[in-house]
Amino acid sequence: MDRIIEMDHFVSVEDLTNEQIMLLLQRASAFKTGKVWKSPKHQIFAANMFFENSTRTHNSFHIAQRKLGLEVLEFGTATSSLQKGETLYDTVLTLCALGVDVVVIRSTIERYWEDLIQSSNVHCHVVNGGDGSGEHPSQCLLDLMTIQEEFGKFSGLKVAIIGDLVHSRVARSNMQMLTRFGAEIFFSGPKEWHDKEFDKYGKYLSLDELIPKVDVLMMLRVQHERHDGELNFSKEKYHRLYGLTENRASWLQDHAIIMHPAPVNRDVEIADSLVESPKSRIVEQMRNGVYARMAILEAVLT
């Protein structure tokens, strides 16, 4: 019999046990191989509320919802009562009262979801599509899925996370979970974008020192929108000093893979020619995002 975990909300991977994460990964893999979900009721409504621009997360949640047979309400933040001063809490309260079963939210505010999941009046399920520079739990799940497909394990793997660390919710979620599952984590990139909070998860090394050592090279996007326009690097300089150039990629071990949560700044954090190269798993990450998010939605709606 299929084992399906049940949870009220999906807001932080830190809240999940190892068993819950592994079951989510199993369900994601099952969906990828054609598993069909049987809805517990006739109609289920989902609303996607994205307060930051998004292509992959927003659309993969939408496709995941449609694959599961949900009715999808595309919530327009620019045309909602939020523009009249309504709070996020009151907006979600309203949608739940109207019959929405699950809301997927991306917000610029870290831990925006705390008031929602603690309220006795918000009866719908909350799924975190990313909160500020906090966490990106669904991205973490799809990244784990991609690594597991490649290596069949996490323990003993050497994983380097490179780039705009201090602004990356992807880095935070991934370093927490990969460390928990026994991977050895390394960091690199501009030292001013490295924070002491990362020290308990792994060492900071130069990129050139790291590349020949690792099994997984996880590049991060330079998040221009979180730097207030103040960057000390031109695109060319960043690529030369901290980017995965063709020359650096040639130092990777034969079995090593390249990952990136996207969107990709081509020829900044990674050379254009490497984005779709044989070692790259960037497209597979995007593909796996649909199935990982199907597993998440199934868990909160079961």
mmCIF file of C-alpha atoms in Angstrom:
data_model
loop_
_atom_site.group_PDB
_atom_site.id
_atom_site.type_symbol
_atom_site.label_atom_id
_atom_site.label_comp_id
_atom_site.label_asym_id
_atom_site.label_seq_id
_atom_site.Cartn_x
_atom_site.Cartn_y
_atom_site.Cartn_z
ATOM 1 C CA MET A 1 0.000 0.000 0.000
ATOM 2 C CA ASP A 2 1.236 3.500 -0.841
ATOM 3 C CA ARG A 3 2.364 5.468 2.191
ATOM 4 C CA ILE A 4 1.196 9.075 2.057
ATOM 5 C CA ILE A 5 2.119 11.530 4.751
ATOM 6 C CA GLU A 6 -0.435 13.998 6.014
ATOM 7 C CA MET A 7 0.326 17.544 7.137
ATOM 8 C CA ASP A 8 -1.739 20.651 7.675
ATOM 9 C CA HIS A 9 0.758 23.026 6.058
ATOM 10 C CA PHE A 10 4.057 22.965 4.172
ATOM 11 C CA VAL A 11 6.011 26.023 5.216
ATOM 12 C CA SER A 12 9.497 24.925 6.311
ATOM 13 C CA VAL A 13 11.589 21.834 5.659
ATOM 14 C CA GLU A 14 13.005 22.216 9.171
ATOM 15 C CA ASP A 15 9.586 21.219 10.510
ATOM 16 C CA LEU A 16 9.698 17.843 8.740
ATOM 17 C CA THR A 17 11.223 14.613 9.977
ATOM 18 C CA ASN A 18 13.664 12.652 7.824
ATOM 19 C CA GLU A 19 10.963 10.043 7.284
ATOM 20 C CA GLN A 20 8.488 12.668 6.065
ATOM 21 C CA ILE A 21 11.003 14.061 3.600
ATOM 22 C CA MET A 22 11.859 10.622 2.249
ATOM 23 C CA LEU A 23 8.169 9.792 1.844
ATOM 24 C CA LEU A 24 7.630 13.040 -0.056
ATOM 25 C CA LEU A 25 10.521 12.121 -2.336
ATOM 26 C CA GLN A 26 9.022 8.674 -2.895
ATOM 27 C CA ARG A 27 5.670 10.187 -3.802
ATOM 28 C CA ALA A 28 7.304 12.694 -6.146
ATOM 29 C CA SER A 29 9.085 9.836 -7.922
ATOM 30 C CA ALA A 30 5.816 7.907 -8.122
ATOM 31 C CA PHE A 31 4.083 10.862 -9.750
ATOM 32 C CA LYS A 32 6.969 11.148 -12.200
ATOM 33 C CA THR A 33 6.411 7.548 -13.273
ATOM 34 C CA GLY A 34 2.679 8.026 -13.794
ATOM 35 C CA LYS A 35 1.018 7.639 -10.392
ATOM 36 C CA VAL A 36 -2.464 9.179 -10.322
ATOM 37 C CA TRP A 37 -3.884 10.858 -7.230
ATOM 38 C CA LYS A 38 -7.443 10.121 -6.130
ATOM 39 C CA SER A 39 -8.983 13.260 -4.668
ATOM 40 C CA PRO A 40 -10.690 12.841 -1.287
ATOM 41 C CA LYS A 41 -13.559 15.056 -2.426
ATOM 42 C CA HIS A 42 -15.281 16.150 -5.618
ATOM 43 C CA GLN A 43 -13.889 19.670 -5.911
ATOM 44 C CA ILE A 44 -10.735 21.146 -4.406
ATOM 45 C CA PHE A 45 -9.819 24.789 -4.930
ATOM 46 C CA ALA A 46 -6.267 26.157 -4.890
ATOM 47 C CA ALA A 47 -5.169 29.795 -4.980
ATOM 48 C CA ASN A 48 -1.676 30.928 -5.985
ATOM 49 C CA MET A 49 -0.660 34.224 -4.397
ATOM 50 C CA PHE A 50 2.711 35.428 -5.667
ATOM 51 C CA PHE A 51 3.963 38.786 -4.440
ATOM 52 C CA GLU A 52 7.309 38.353 -6.199
ATOM 53 C CA ASN A 53 7.894 37.594 -9.842
ATOM 54 C CA SER A 54 8.159 33.889 -10.593
ATOM 55 C CA THR A 55 8.202 31.646 -13.636
ATOM 56 C CA ARG A 56 9.255 28.188 -12.422
ATOM 57 C CA THR A 57 7.678 28.011 -8.953
ATOM 58 C CA HIS A 58 4.409 29.689 -9.906
ATOM 59 C CA ASN A 59 3.831 27.732 -13.097
ATOM 60 C CA SER A 60 5.013 24.389 -11.756
ATOM 61 C CA PHE A 61 2.595 24.703 -8.823
ATOM 62 C CA HIS A 62 -0.153 25.546 -11.321
ATOM 63 C CA ILE A 63 0.682 22.522 -13.484
ATOM 64 C CA ALA A 64 0.983 20.288 -10.403
ATOM 65 C CA GLN A 65 -2.458 21.445 -9.279
ATOM 66 C CA ARG A 66 -3.974 20.766 -12.702
ATOM 67 C CA LYS A 67 -2.356 17.317 -12.867
ATOM 68 C CA LEU A 68 -3.963 16.536 -9.508
ATOM 69 C CA GLY A 69 -7.350 17.693 -10.789
ATOM 70 C CA LEU A 70 -7.655 20.817 -8.640
ATOM 71 C CA GLU A 71 -9.608 23.921 -9.570
ATOM 72 C CA VAL A 72 -7.026 26.706 -9.763
ATOM 73 C CA LEU A 73 -7.836 30.267 -8.785
ATOM 74 C CA GLU A 74 -5.189 32.594 -10.199
ATOM 75 C CA PHE A 75 -5.062 35.376 -7.655
ATOM 76 C CA GLY A 76 -4.049 38.760 -9.066
ATOM 77 C CA THR A 77 -2.255 40.704 -6.347
ATOM 78 C CA ALA A 78 -2.390 43.931 -8.370
ATOM 79 C CA THR A 79 -6.187 43.811 -8.680
ATOM 80 C CA SER A 80 -7.036 42.534 -5.198
ATOM 81 C CA SER A 81 -8.107 44.421 -2.086
ATOM 82 C CA LEU A 82 -4.479 44.334 -0.984
ATOM 83 C CA GLN A 83 -4.232 47.504 -3.073
ATOM 84 C CA LYS A 84 -6.843 49.048 -0.728
ATOM 85 C CA GLY A 85 -4.834 48.229 2.368
ATOM 86 C CA GLU A 86 -6.152 44.770 3.177
ATOM 87 C CA THR A 87 -3.594 42.621 4.987
ATOM 88 C CA LEU A 88 -2.306 39.301 3.727
ATOM 89 C CA TYR A 89 -3.947 37.640 6.722
ATOM 90 C CA ASP A 90 -7.381 39.097 5.891
ATOM 91 C CA THR A 91 -6.993 38.199 2.237
ATOM 92 C CA VAL A 92 -6.234 34.572 3.072
ATOM 93 C CA LEU A 93 -9.052 34.561 5.644
ATOM 94 C CA THR A 94 -11.413 35.723 2.893
ATOM 95 C CA LEU A 95 -10.262 33.106 0.377
ATOM 96 C CA CYS A 96 -10.664 30.352 2.948
ATOM 97 C CA ALA A 97 -14.174 31.588 3.763
ATOM 98 C CA LEU A 98 -15.020 31.492 0.052
ATOM 99 C CA GLY A 99 -14.037 27.838 -0.114
ATOM 100 C CA VAL A 100 -10.377 27.781 -1.150
ATOM 101 C CA ASP A 101 -8.728 24.635 0.233
ATOM 102 C CA VAL A 102 -5.044 25.433 -0.230
ATOM 103 C CA VAL A 103 -3.102 28.662 -0.795
ATOM 104 C CA VAL A 104 0.403 28.778 -2.243
ATOM 105 C CA ILE A 105 2.085 32.022 -1.238
ATOM 106 C CA ARG A 106 5.339 33.712 -2.149
ATOM 107 C CA SER A 107 6.078 36.834 -0.159
ATOM 108 C CA THR A 108 8.938 39.267 0.346
ATOM 109 C CA ILE A 109 8.357 38.962 4.104
ATOM 110 C CA GLU A 110 10.243 36.252 5.963
ATOM 111 C CA ARG A 111 8.049 33.875 7.956
ATOM 112 C CA TYR A 112 4.885 35.603 6.723
ATOM 113 C CA TRP A 113 3.107 32.313 7.272
ATOM 114 C CA GLU A 114 3.343 32.268 11.077
ATOM 115 C CA ASP A 115 0.137 34.248 11.713
ATOM 116 C CA LEU A 116 -1.726 32.195 9.124
ATOM 117 C CA ILE A 117 -0.933 28.741 10.452
ATOM 118 C CA GLN A 118 -1.452 29.791 14.080
ATOM 119 C CA SER A 119 -4.927 31.192 13.434
ATOM 120 C CA SER A 120 -7.923 29.111 14.411
ATOM 121 C CA ASN A 121 -9.969 30.890 11.744
ATOM 122 C CA VAL A 122 -7.743 30.173 8.733
ATOM 123 C CA HIS A 123 -8.946 26.723 7.788
ATOM 124 C CA CYS A 124 -7.190 26.307 4.449
ATOM 125 C CA HIS A 125 -3.764 24.738 4.013
ATOM 126 C CA VAL A 126 -0.767 27.035 3.533
ATOM 127 C CA VAL A 127 2.123 26.126 1.231
ATOM 128 C CA ASN A 128 5.199 28.335 1.292
ATOM 129 C CA GLY A 129 6.359 29.241 -2.217
ATOM 130 C CA GLY A 130 9.276 31.242 -0.785
ATOM 131 C CA ASP A 131 9.533 33.836 1.987
ATOM 132 C CA GLY A 132 11.944 36.720 1.469
ATOM 133 C CA SER A 133 15.499 35.525 2.057
ATOM 134 C CA GLY A 134 14.176 32.874 4.447
ATOM 135 C CA GLU A 135 13.287 29.502 2.956
ATOM 136 C CA HIS A 136 12.248 27.896 -0.309
ATOM 137 C CA PRO A 137 11.049 24.491 0.883
ATOM 138 C CA SER A 138 9.563 23.216 -2.377
ATOM 139 C CA GLN A 139 12.791 24.074 -4.241
ATOM 140 C CA CYS A 140 14.692 22.164 -1.583
ATOM 141 C CA LEU A 141 12.509 19.102 -2.147
ATOM 142 C CA LEU A 142 12.992 19.134 -5.924
ATOM 143 C CA ASP A 143 16.746 19.610 -5.461
ATOM 144 C CA LEU A 144 16.875 16.610 -3.123
ATOM 145 C CA MET A 145 14.879 14.625 -5.674
ATOM 146 C CA THR A 146 17.333 15.533 -8.435
ATOM 147 C CA ILE A 147 20.385 14.583 -6.344
ATOM 148 C CA GLN A 148 18.769 11.346 -5.209
ATOM 149 C CA GLU A 149 17.965 10.377 -8.796
ATOM 150 C CA GLU A 150 21.582 10.949 -9.747
ATOM 151 C CA PHE A 151 23.417 9.312 -6.850
ATOM 152 C CA GLY A 152 20.819 7.241 -4.985
ATOM 153 C CA LYS A 153 21.996 8.742 -1.692
ATOM 154 C CA PHE A 154 22.960 11.920 0.145
ATOM 155 C CA SER A 155 25.338 10.613 2.784
ATOM 156 C CA GLY A 156 28.977 11.150 1.897
ATOM 157 C CA LEU A 157 28.322 13.442 -1.051
ATOM 158 C CA LYS A 158 30.315 16.647 -1.306
ATOM 159 C CA VAL A 159 28.041 19.547 -2.273
ATOM 160 C CA ALA A 160 29.233 23.086 -2.987
ATOM 161 C CA ILE A 161 26.783 25.999 -2.852
ATOM 162 C CA ILE A 162 28.218 28.972 -4.701
ATOM 163 C CA GLY A 163 27.278 32.629 -5.037
ATOM 164 C CA ASP A 164 24.815 35.047 -3.456
ATOM 165 C CA LEU A 165 24.512 33.085 -0.223
ATOM 166 C CA VAL A 166 23.273 35.723 2.178
ATOM 167 C CA HIS A 167 20.210 36.522 0.044
ATOM 168 C CA SER A 168 19.410 32.943 -0.954
ATOM 169 C CA ARG A 169 16.471 31.096 0.565
ATOM 170 C CA VAL A 170 17.530 28.124 -1.623
ATOM 171 C CA ALA A 171 20.939 27.993 0.077
ATOM 172 C CA ARG A 172 19.375 28.024 3.541
ATOM 173 C CA SER A 173 16.882 25.248 2.859
ATOM 174 C CA ASN A 174 19.383 23.048 1.029
ATOM 175 C CA MET A 175 22.256 23.389 3.491
ATOM 176 C CA GLN A 176 19.942 22.418 6.349
ATOM 177 C CA MET A 177 18.520 19.322 4.693
ATOM 178 C CA LEU A 178 21.664 18.078 2.964
ATOM 179 C CA THR A 179 23.611 18.346 6.215
ATOM 180 C CA ARG A 180 20.860 16.467 8.015
ATOM 181 C CA PHE A 181 21.097 13.635 5.478
ATOM 182 C CA GLY A 182 24.859 13.328 5.781
ATOM 183 C CA ALA A 183 26.227 15.350 2.881
ATOM 184 C CA GLU A 184 29.347 17.472 3.354
ATOM 185 C CA ILE A 185 28.620 21.099 2.463
ATOM 186 C CA PHE A 186 31.012 23.738 1.159
ATOM 187 C CA PHE A 187 30.435 27.376 0.289
ATOM 188 C CA SER A 188 32.092 29.847 -2.038
ATOM 189 C CA GLY A 189 31.478 33.152 -3.785
ATOM 190 C CA PRO A 190 32.092 36.767 -2.759
ATOM 191 C CA LYS A 191 33.128 36.806 0.901
ATOM 192 C CA GLU A 192 30.875 39.782 1.566
ATOM 193 C CA TRP A 193 27.919 37.550 0.627
ATOM 194 C CA HIS A 194 28.918 34.903 3.139
ATOM 195 C CA ASP A 195 27.514 35.062 6.657
ATOM 196 C CA LYS A 196 28.732 33.397 9.843
ATOM 197 C CA GLU A 197 25.368 31.561 10.062
ATOM 198 C CA PHE A 198 26.682 29.254 7.325
ATOM 199 C CA ASP A 199 29.739 28.199 9.329
ATOM 200 C CA LYS A 200 27.902 25.505 11.269
ATOM 201 C CA TYR A 201 26.905 23.815 8.013
ATOM 202 C CA GLY A 202 30.147 23.863 6.055
ATOM 203 C CA LYS A 203 33.477 25.418 5.136
ATOM 204 C CA TYR A 204 34.082 28.402 2.900
ATOM 205 C CA LEU A 205 36.715 27.688 0.227
ATOM 206 C CA SER A 206 37.772 29.370 -2.988
ATOM 207 C CA LEU A 207 35.845 28.245 -6.063
ATOM 208 C CA ASP A 208 38.955 26.987 -7.820
ATOM 209 C CA GLU A 209 39.837 24.885 -4.772
ATOM 210 C CA LEU A 210 36.333 23.429 -4.528
ATOM 211 C CA ILE A 211 35.499 22.425 -8.076
ATOM 212 C CA PRO A 212 37.728 19.318 -8.346
ATOM 213 C CA LYS A 213 36.478 18.029 -4.950
ATOM 214 C CA VAL A 214 32.713 18.035 -5.256
ATOM 215 C CA ASP A 215 29.977 15.726 -6.519
ATOM 216 C CA VAL A 216 27.368 18.489 -6.816
ATOM 217 C CA LEU A 217 28.115 22.068 -7.818
ATOM 218 C CA MET A 218 25.100 24.198 -6.966
ATOM 219 C CA MET A 219 25.336 27.676 -8.454
ATOM 220 C CA LEU A 220 23.108 30.499 -7.153
ATOM 221 C CA ARG A 221 21.660 33.457 -9.000
ATOM 222 C CA VAL A 222 22.973 36.915 -8.211
ATOM 223 C CA GLN A 223 19.813 38.443 -6.731
ATOM 224 C CA HIS A 224 20.031 41.978 -8.076
ATOM 225 C CA GLU A 225 16.611 42.855 -6.635
ATOM 226 C CA ARG A 226 17.878 42.300 -3.062
ATOM 227 C CA HIS A 227 21.029 44.404 -3.419
ATOM 228 C CA ASP A 228 19.271 47.765 -3.826
ATOM 229 C CA GLY A 229 21.243 48.343 -7.009
ATOM 230 C CA GLU A 230 24.568 48.353 -5.141
ATOM 231 C CA LEU A 231 26.828 45.699 -6.637
ATOM 232 C CA ASN A 232 30.599 45.836 -6.646
ATOM 233 C CA PHE A 233 30.832 43.578 -9.670
ATOM 234 C CA SER A 234 30.162 43.973 -13.343
ATOM 235 C CA LYS A 235 28.703 40.853 -14.970
ATOM 236 C CA GLU A 236 32.015 40.157 -16.637
ATOM 237 C CA LYS A 237 34.004 40.551 -13.406
ATOM 238 C CA TYR A 238 31.631 38.347 -11.419
ATOM 239 C CA HIS A 239 31.809 35.620 -14.051
ATOM 240 C CA ARG A 240 35.599 35.768 -14.106
ATOM 241 C CA LEU A 241 36.021 35.690 -10.326
ATOM 242 C CA TYR A 242 33.088 33.604 -9.081
ATOM 243 C CA GLY A 243 31.286 32.116 -12.067
ATOM 244 C CA LEU A 244 31.410 28.614 -13.515
ATOM 245 C CA THR A 245 33.414 29.234 -16.655
ATOM 246 C CA GLU A 246 34.068 26.607 -19.312
ATOM 247 C CA ASN A 247 37.623 26.290 -18.036
ATOM 248 C CA ARG A 248 36.529 25.735 -14.430
ATOM 249 C CA ALA A 249 33.904 23.199 -15.548
ATOM 250 C CA SER A 250 36.665 21.118 -17.136
ATOM 251 C CA TRP A 251 38.066 20.494 -13.626
ATOM 252 C CA LEU A 252 34.887 18.747 -12.441
ATOM 253 C CA GLN A 253 35.018 15.033 -11.722
ATOM 254 C CA ASP A 254 33.489 12.832 -14.446
ATOM 255 C CA HIS A 255 30.451 11.985 -12.310
ATOM 256 C CA ALA A 256 29.866 15.496 -10.936
ATOM 257 C CA ILE A 257 26.730 17.430 -11.812
ATOM 258 C CA ILE A 258 25.861 21.120 -12.107
ATOM 259 C CA MET A 259 22.700 22.512 -10.528
ATOM 260 C CA HIS A 260 21.053 25.945 -10.396
ATOM 261 C CA PRO A 261 17.611 26.905 -9.018
ATOM 262 C CA ALA A 262 17.075 29.362 -11.902
ATOM 263 C CA PRO A 263 16.391 31.838 -13.333
ATOM 264 C CA VAL A 264 19.915 31.706 -14.710
ATOM 265 C CA ASN A 265 21.959 34.798 -15.445
ATOM 266 C CA ARG A 266 23.849 33.294 -18.363
ATOM 267 C CA ASP A 267 27.515 34.224 -18.500
ATOM 268 C CA VAL A 268 27.310 35.607 -14.965
ATOM 269 C CA GLU A 269 27.117 32.750 -12.455
ATOM 270 C CA ILE A 270 27.404 30.112 -15.186
ATOM 271 C CA ALA A 271 28.660 30.138 -18.765
ATOM 272 C CA ASP A 272 25.914 30.099 -21.371
ATOM 273 C CA SER A 273 27.343 26.944 -22.953
ATOM 274 C CA LEU A 274 27.094 25.026 -19.650
ATOM 275 C CA VAL A 275 23.414 25.632 -18.881
ATOM 276 C CA GLU A 276 22.291 22.745 -21.113
ATOM 277 C CA SER A 277 25.546 20.784 -21.097
ATOM 278 C CA PRO A 278 25.730 17.018 -20.343
ATOM 279 C CA LYS A 279 26.700 17.659 -16.720
ATOM 280 C CA SER A 280 23.908 20.144 -16.148
ATOM 281 C CA ARG A 281 20.755 19.042 -14.325
ATOM 282 C CA ILE A 282 19.103 22.470 -14.482
ATOM 283 C CA VAL A 283 16.340 21.390 -16.888
ATOM 284 C CA GLU A 284 15.766 18.201 -14.869
ATOM 285 C CA GLN A 285 15.395 20.311 -11.715
ATOM 286 C CA MET A 286 12.620 22.276 -13.408
ATOM 287 C CA ARG A 287 10.953 19.056 -14.561
ATOM 288 C CA ASN A 288 11.175 17.529 -11.091
ATOM 289 C CA GLY A 289 9.608 20.668 -9.624
ATOM 290 C CA VAL A 290 6.189 19.644 -10.919
ATOM 291 C CA TYR A 291 6.325 16.207 -9.294
ATOM 292 C CA ALA A 292 7.787 17.455 -6.018
ATOM 293 C CA ARG A 293 4.995 19.998 -5.770
ATOM 294 C CA MET A 294 2.392 17.362 -6.584
ATOM 295 C CA ALA A 295 3.696 15.398 -3.588
ATOM 296 C CA ILE A 296 3.510 18.480 -1.365
ATOM 297 C CA LEU A 297 -0.058 19.273 -2.397
ATOM 298 C CA GLU A 298 -1.112 15.669 -1.944
ATOM 299 C CA ALA A 299 0.309 15.665 1.578
ATOM 300 C CA VAL A 300 -1.582 18.755 2.740
ATOM 301 C CA LEU A 301 -4.830 17.801 1.012
ATOM 302 C CA THR A 302 -5.012 14.127 2.047
#
